[in-house]
Coordinates of C-alpha atoms in Angstrom, one line a residue:
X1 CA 15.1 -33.2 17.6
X2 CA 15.7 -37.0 17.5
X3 CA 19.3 -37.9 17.0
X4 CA 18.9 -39.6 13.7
X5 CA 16.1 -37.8 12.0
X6 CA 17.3 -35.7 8.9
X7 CA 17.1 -32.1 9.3
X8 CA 15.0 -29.5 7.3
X9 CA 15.2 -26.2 7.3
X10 CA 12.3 -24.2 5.7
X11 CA 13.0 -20.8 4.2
X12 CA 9.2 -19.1 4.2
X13 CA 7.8 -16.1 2.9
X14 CA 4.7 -14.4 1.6
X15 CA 4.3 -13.5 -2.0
X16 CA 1.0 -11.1 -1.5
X17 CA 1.4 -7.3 -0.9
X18 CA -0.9 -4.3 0.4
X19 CA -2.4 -2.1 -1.9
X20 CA -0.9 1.0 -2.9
X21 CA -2.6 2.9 -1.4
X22 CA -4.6 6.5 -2.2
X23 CA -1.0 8.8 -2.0
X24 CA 1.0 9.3 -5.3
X25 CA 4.2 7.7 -5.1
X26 CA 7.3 9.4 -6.6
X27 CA 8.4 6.6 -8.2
X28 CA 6.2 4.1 -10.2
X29 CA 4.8 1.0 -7.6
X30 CA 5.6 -1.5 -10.1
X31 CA 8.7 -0.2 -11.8
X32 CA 11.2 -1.5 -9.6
X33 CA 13.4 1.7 -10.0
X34 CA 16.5 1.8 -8.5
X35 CA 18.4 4.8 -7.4
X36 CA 21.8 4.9 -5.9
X37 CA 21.0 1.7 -3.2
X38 CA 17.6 1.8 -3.1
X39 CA 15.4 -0.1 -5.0
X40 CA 11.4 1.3 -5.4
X41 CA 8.3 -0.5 -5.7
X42 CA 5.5 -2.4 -3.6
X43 CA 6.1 -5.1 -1.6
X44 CA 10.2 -4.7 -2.1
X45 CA 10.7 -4.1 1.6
X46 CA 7.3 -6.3 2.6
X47 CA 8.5 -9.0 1.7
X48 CA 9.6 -9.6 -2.4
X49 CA 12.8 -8.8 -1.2
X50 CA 13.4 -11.2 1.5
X51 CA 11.7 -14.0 -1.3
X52 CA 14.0 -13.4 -3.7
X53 CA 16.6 -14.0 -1.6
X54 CA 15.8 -16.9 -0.4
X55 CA 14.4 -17.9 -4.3
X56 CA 18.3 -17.2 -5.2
X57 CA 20.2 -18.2 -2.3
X58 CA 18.8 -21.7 -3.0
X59 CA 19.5 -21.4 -6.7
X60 CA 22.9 -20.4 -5.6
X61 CA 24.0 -23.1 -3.7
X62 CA 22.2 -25.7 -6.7
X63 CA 24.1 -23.8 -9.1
X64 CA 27.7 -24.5 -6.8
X65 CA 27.5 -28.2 -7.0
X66 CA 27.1 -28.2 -3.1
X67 CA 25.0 -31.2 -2.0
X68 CA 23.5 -30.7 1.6
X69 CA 23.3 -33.0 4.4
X70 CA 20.0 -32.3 5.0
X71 CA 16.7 -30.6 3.3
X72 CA 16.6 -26.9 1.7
X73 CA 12.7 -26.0 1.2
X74 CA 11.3 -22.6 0.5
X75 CA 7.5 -22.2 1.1
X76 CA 5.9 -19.6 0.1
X77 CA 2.4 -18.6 0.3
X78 CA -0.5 -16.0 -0.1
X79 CA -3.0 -13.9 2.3
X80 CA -0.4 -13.0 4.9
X81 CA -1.4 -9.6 4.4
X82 CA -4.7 -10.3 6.0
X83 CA -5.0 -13.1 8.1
X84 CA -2.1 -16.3 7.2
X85 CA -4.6 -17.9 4.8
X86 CA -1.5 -19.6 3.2
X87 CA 0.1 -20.4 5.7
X88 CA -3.1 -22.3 7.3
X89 CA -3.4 -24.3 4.1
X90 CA 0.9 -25.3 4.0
X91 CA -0.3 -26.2 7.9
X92 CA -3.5 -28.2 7.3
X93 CA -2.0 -30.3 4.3
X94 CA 1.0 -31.2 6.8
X95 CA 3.5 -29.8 3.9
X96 CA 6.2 -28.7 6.1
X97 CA 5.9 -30.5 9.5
X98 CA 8.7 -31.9 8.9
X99 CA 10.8 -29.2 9.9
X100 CA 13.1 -28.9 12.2
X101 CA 14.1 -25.2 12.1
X102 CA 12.9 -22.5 10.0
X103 CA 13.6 -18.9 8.9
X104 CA 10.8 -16.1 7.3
X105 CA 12.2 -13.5 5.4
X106 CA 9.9 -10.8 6.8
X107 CA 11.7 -7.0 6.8
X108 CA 14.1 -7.2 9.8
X109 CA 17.1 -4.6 8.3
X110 CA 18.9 -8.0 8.8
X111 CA 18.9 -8.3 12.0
X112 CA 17.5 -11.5 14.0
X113 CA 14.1 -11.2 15.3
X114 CA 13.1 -14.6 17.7
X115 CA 9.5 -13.1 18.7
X116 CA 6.6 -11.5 17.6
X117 CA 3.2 -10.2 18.8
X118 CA 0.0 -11.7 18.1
X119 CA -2.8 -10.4 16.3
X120 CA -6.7 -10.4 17.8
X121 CA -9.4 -8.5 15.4
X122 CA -12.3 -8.2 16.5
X123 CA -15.2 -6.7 15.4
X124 CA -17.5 -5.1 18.1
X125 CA -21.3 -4.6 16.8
X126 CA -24.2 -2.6 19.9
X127 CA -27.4 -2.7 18.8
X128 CA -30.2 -0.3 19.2
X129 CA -33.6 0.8 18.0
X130 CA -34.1 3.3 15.2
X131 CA -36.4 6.4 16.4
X132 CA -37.3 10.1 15.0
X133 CA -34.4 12.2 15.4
X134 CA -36.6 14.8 17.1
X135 CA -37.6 11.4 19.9
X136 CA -34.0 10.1 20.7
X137 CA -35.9 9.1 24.1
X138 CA -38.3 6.4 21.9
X139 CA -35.4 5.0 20.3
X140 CA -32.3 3.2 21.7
X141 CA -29.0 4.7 20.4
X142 CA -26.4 2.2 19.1
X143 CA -23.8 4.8 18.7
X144 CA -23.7 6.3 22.1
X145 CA -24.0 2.6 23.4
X146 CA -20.5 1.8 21.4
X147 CA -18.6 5.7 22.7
X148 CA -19.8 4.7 26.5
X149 CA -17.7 1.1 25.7
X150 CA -14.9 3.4 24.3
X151 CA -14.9 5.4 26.9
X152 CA -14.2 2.6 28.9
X153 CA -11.6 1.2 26.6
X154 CA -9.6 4.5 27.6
X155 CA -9.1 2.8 31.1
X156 CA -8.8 -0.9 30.6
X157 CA -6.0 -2.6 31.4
X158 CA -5.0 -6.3 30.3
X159 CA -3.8 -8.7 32.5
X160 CA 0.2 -9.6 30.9
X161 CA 3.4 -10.4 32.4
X162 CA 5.7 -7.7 30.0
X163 CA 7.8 -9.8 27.4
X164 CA 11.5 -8.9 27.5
X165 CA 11.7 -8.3 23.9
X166 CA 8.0 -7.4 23.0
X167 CA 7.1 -5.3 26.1
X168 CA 3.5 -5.1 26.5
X169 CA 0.0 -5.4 24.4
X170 CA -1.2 -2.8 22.5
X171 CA -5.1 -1.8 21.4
X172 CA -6.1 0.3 18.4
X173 CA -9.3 1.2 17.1
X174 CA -9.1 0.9 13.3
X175 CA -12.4 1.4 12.2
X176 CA -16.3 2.4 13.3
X177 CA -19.0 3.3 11.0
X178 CA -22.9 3.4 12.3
X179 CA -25.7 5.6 11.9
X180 CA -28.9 5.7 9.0
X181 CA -29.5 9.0 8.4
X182 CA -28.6 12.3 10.9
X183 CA -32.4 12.2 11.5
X184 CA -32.6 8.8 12.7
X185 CA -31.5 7.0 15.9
X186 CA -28.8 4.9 14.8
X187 CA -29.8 1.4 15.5
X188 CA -26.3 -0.4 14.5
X189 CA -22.6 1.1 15.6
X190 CA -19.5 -1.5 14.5
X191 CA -16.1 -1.1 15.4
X192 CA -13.1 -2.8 14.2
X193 CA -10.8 -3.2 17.0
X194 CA -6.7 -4.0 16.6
X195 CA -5.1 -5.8 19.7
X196 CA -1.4 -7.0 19.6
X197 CA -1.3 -9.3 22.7
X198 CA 2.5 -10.9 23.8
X199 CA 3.3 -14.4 25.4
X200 CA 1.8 -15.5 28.0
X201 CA -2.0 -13.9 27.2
X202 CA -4.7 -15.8 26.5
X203 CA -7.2 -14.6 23.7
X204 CA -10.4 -15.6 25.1
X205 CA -9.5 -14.3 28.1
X206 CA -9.0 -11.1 26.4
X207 CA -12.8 -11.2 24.7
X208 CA -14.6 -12.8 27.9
X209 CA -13.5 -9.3 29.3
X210 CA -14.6 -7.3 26.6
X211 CA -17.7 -9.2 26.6
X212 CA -18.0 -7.9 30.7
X213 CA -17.1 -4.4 29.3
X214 CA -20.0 -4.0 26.6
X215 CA -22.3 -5.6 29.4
X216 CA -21.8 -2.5 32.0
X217 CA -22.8 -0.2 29.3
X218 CA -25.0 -1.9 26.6
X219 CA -27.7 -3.8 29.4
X220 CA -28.6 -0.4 31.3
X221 CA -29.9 1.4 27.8
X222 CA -31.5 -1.7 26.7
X223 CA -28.7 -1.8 24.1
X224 CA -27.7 -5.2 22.5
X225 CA -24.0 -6.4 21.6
X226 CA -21.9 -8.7 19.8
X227 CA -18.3 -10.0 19.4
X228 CA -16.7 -11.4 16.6
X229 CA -12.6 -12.6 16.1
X230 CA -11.8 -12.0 12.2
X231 CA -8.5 -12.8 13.1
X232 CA -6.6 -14.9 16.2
X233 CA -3.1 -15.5 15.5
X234 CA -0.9 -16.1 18.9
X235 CA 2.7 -14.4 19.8
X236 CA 5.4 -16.3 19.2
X237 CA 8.9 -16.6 20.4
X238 CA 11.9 -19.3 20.2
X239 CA 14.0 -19.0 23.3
X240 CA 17.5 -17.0 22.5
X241 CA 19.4 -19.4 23.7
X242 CA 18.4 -22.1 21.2
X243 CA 21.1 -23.9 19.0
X244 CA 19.7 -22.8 15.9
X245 CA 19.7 -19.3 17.2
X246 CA 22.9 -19.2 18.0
X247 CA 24.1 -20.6 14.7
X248 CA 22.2 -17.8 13.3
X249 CA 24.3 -15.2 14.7
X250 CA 27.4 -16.8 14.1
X251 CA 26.5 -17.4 11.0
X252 CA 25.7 -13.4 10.6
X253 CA 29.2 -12.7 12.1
X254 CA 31.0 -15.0 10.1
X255 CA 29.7 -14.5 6.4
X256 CA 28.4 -10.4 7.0
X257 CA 31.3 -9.4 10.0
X258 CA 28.8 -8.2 12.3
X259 CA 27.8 -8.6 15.9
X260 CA 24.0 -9.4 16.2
X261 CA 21.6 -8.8 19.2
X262 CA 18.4 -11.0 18.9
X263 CA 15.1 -8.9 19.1
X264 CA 11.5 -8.6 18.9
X265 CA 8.7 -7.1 16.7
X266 CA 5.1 -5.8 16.8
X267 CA 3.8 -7.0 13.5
X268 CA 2.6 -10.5 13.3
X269 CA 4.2 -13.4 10.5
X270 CA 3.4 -16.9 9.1
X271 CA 5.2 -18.1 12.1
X272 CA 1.9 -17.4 14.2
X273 CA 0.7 -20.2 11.9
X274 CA 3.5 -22.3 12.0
X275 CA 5.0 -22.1 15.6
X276 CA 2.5 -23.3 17.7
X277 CA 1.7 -26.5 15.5
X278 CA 5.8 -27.8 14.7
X279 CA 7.1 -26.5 17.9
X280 CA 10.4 -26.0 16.1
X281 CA 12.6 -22.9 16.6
X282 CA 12.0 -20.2 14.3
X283 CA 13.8 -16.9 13.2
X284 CA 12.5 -13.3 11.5
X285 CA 15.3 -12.7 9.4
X286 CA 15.1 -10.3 6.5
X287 CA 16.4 -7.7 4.1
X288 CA 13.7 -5.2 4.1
X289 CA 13.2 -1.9 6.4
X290 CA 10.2 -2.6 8.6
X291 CA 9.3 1.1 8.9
X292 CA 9.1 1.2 5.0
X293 CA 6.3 -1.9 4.9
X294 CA 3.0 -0.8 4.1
X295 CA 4.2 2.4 3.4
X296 CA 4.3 5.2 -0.1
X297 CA 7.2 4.8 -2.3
X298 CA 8.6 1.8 -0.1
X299 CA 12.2 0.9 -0.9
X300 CA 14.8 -2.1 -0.1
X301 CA 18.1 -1.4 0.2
X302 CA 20.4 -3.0 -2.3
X303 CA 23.3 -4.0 -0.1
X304 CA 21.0 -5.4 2.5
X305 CA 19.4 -7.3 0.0
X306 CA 22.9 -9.2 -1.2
X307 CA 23.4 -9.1 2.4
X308 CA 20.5 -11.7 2.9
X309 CA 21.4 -13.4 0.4
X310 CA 25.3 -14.8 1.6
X311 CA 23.5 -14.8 4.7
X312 CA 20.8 -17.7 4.2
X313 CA 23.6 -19.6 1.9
X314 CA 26.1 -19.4 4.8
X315 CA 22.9 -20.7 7.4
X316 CA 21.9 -23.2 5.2
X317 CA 25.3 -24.7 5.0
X318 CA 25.9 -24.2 8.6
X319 CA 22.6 -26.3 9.6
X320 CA 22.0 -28.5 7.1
X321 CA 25.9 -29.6 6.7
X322 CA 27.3 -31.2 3.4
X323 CA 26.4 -34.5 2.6
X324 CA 29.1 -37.0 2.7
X325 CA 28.5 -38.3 -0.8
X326 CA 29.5 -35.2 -2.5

């Protein structure tokens, strides 16, 4: 950062949530019950929680009298869930690039995260030709065509260098539908296929050799194929030694009395949005219990949540300063 430009830190979160899903919950999704330190309802974990902290650790400070030295901004935004529409438009519209550090509020159990995974979806379509179930041989079978490529999948390896924090990449098939009728060759197979790829890993790579994959087995049986990213959003990390960083974690120690050990996390955030375009170092810091996201009768604790609070004050002050004309 340039000695005499102004800093800004951005506070960011999503305001959109997952469905509830098909499991009753015990307590009502949109109740907000609390018992004892847990409060109950979608989307308090992942990530209303970590919002309305940062929603009232801004009003906080207004409400003080305490004048920064530098910019406070909270931006929030929509379609995180599915592929950082939001976050694209905040990006394209050049909203935030003047930021010079930022923080997302994403369910960490307060604790600092300073990388993520990325996130490539792609859908995987073989093509065949419908015959008479009794005459597979006249036909071309798009379904067999698509279990000889995940066959193969079984044994593929990617080409990394491990990520001390992240590890390796990781591959899940999410979804596959195909087939007409049980006595007709299937003529269409498509498979919806999850990758979570670390630094370092380039994404077309990744589908060129896919691409080489569905080749070996699709051009022998006459089968056809096709590849298509419904999502590309890149790892990111901010180097742990990094000033903000470091004020983070004092910052933790000071206003919460803990020792913090920076980490890293599987699911991907805004920042995969936001990271590679300002170039700015950037933190996962949040109230909510990761393994609750996503999940039936998801809960925040309480405590954590007040937690967050003091702690995005006590950072904001910390960065930002007070201005002298206070």
């Amino acid at each position: 950062m340039h000695p005499c430009q102004k800093k800004v830190l951005v506070l960011s979160g999503h305001l959109d949530t997952v469905p509830t899903g098909s499991i009753e919950w015990e307590h009502e999704p949109f109740g907000g019950v609390r018992v004892g330190n847990r409060l109950y309802g979608r989307g308090s974990t992942d990530m209303k929680g970590g919002v309305a902290a940062m929603v009232l650790a801004m009003e906080y400070l207004h409400r003080a009298g305490i004048r920064l030295g530098g910019t406070l901004r909270f931006a929030g935004t929509v379609g995180e869930e599915v592929d950082c529409l939001g976050a694209k438009a905040v990006a394209s519209r050049g909203q935030i690039d003047d930021a010079t550090a930022m923080v997302i509020s994403e369910p960490s159990n307060n604790q600092p995260f300073i990388a993520h995974k990325g996130a490539l979806w792609l859908e995987v379509a073989t093509y065949g030709k419908t015959a008479h179930g009794s005459m597979p041989d006249q036909g071309v079978n798009a379904i067999m065509a698509m279990a000889r490529f995940i066959h193969k999948l079984n044994s593929y390896r990617f080409s990394y260098q491990p990520h001390p924090l992240l590890g390796g990449p990781t591959m899940n098939i999410g979804v596959i539908q195909g087939g007409v009728k049980t006595n007709v060759v299937p003529d269409q197979c498509t498979m919806m296929l999850d990758i979570r790829t670390v630094p370092g890993q380039s994404h077309p790579e990744i589908i060129d050799g896919l691409n080489l994959l569905l080749e070996q087995v699709c051009e022998p049986a006459n089968a056809r194929f096709a590849i298509r990213a419904v999502n590309d959003l890149p790892a990111v990390t901010t180097a742990a030694e990094d000033a903000f960083i470091k004020l983070s974690l004092d910052t933790a120690k000071q206003y919460l009395g803990r020792e913090s050990t920076v980490r890293g996390v599987n699911y991907y955030t805004d920042a995969s949005v936001y990271g590679p375009r300002l170039d700015i170092p950037i933190l996962i810091y949040g109230p909510g219990e990761p393994t609750m996201a996503h999940q039936p009768d998801e809960w925040i604790e309480v405590d954590k949540y007040m937690e967050a609070i003091r702690f995005y004050m006590g950072l904001a002050v910390a960065y930002l300063g007070i201005s002298k004309d206070q």
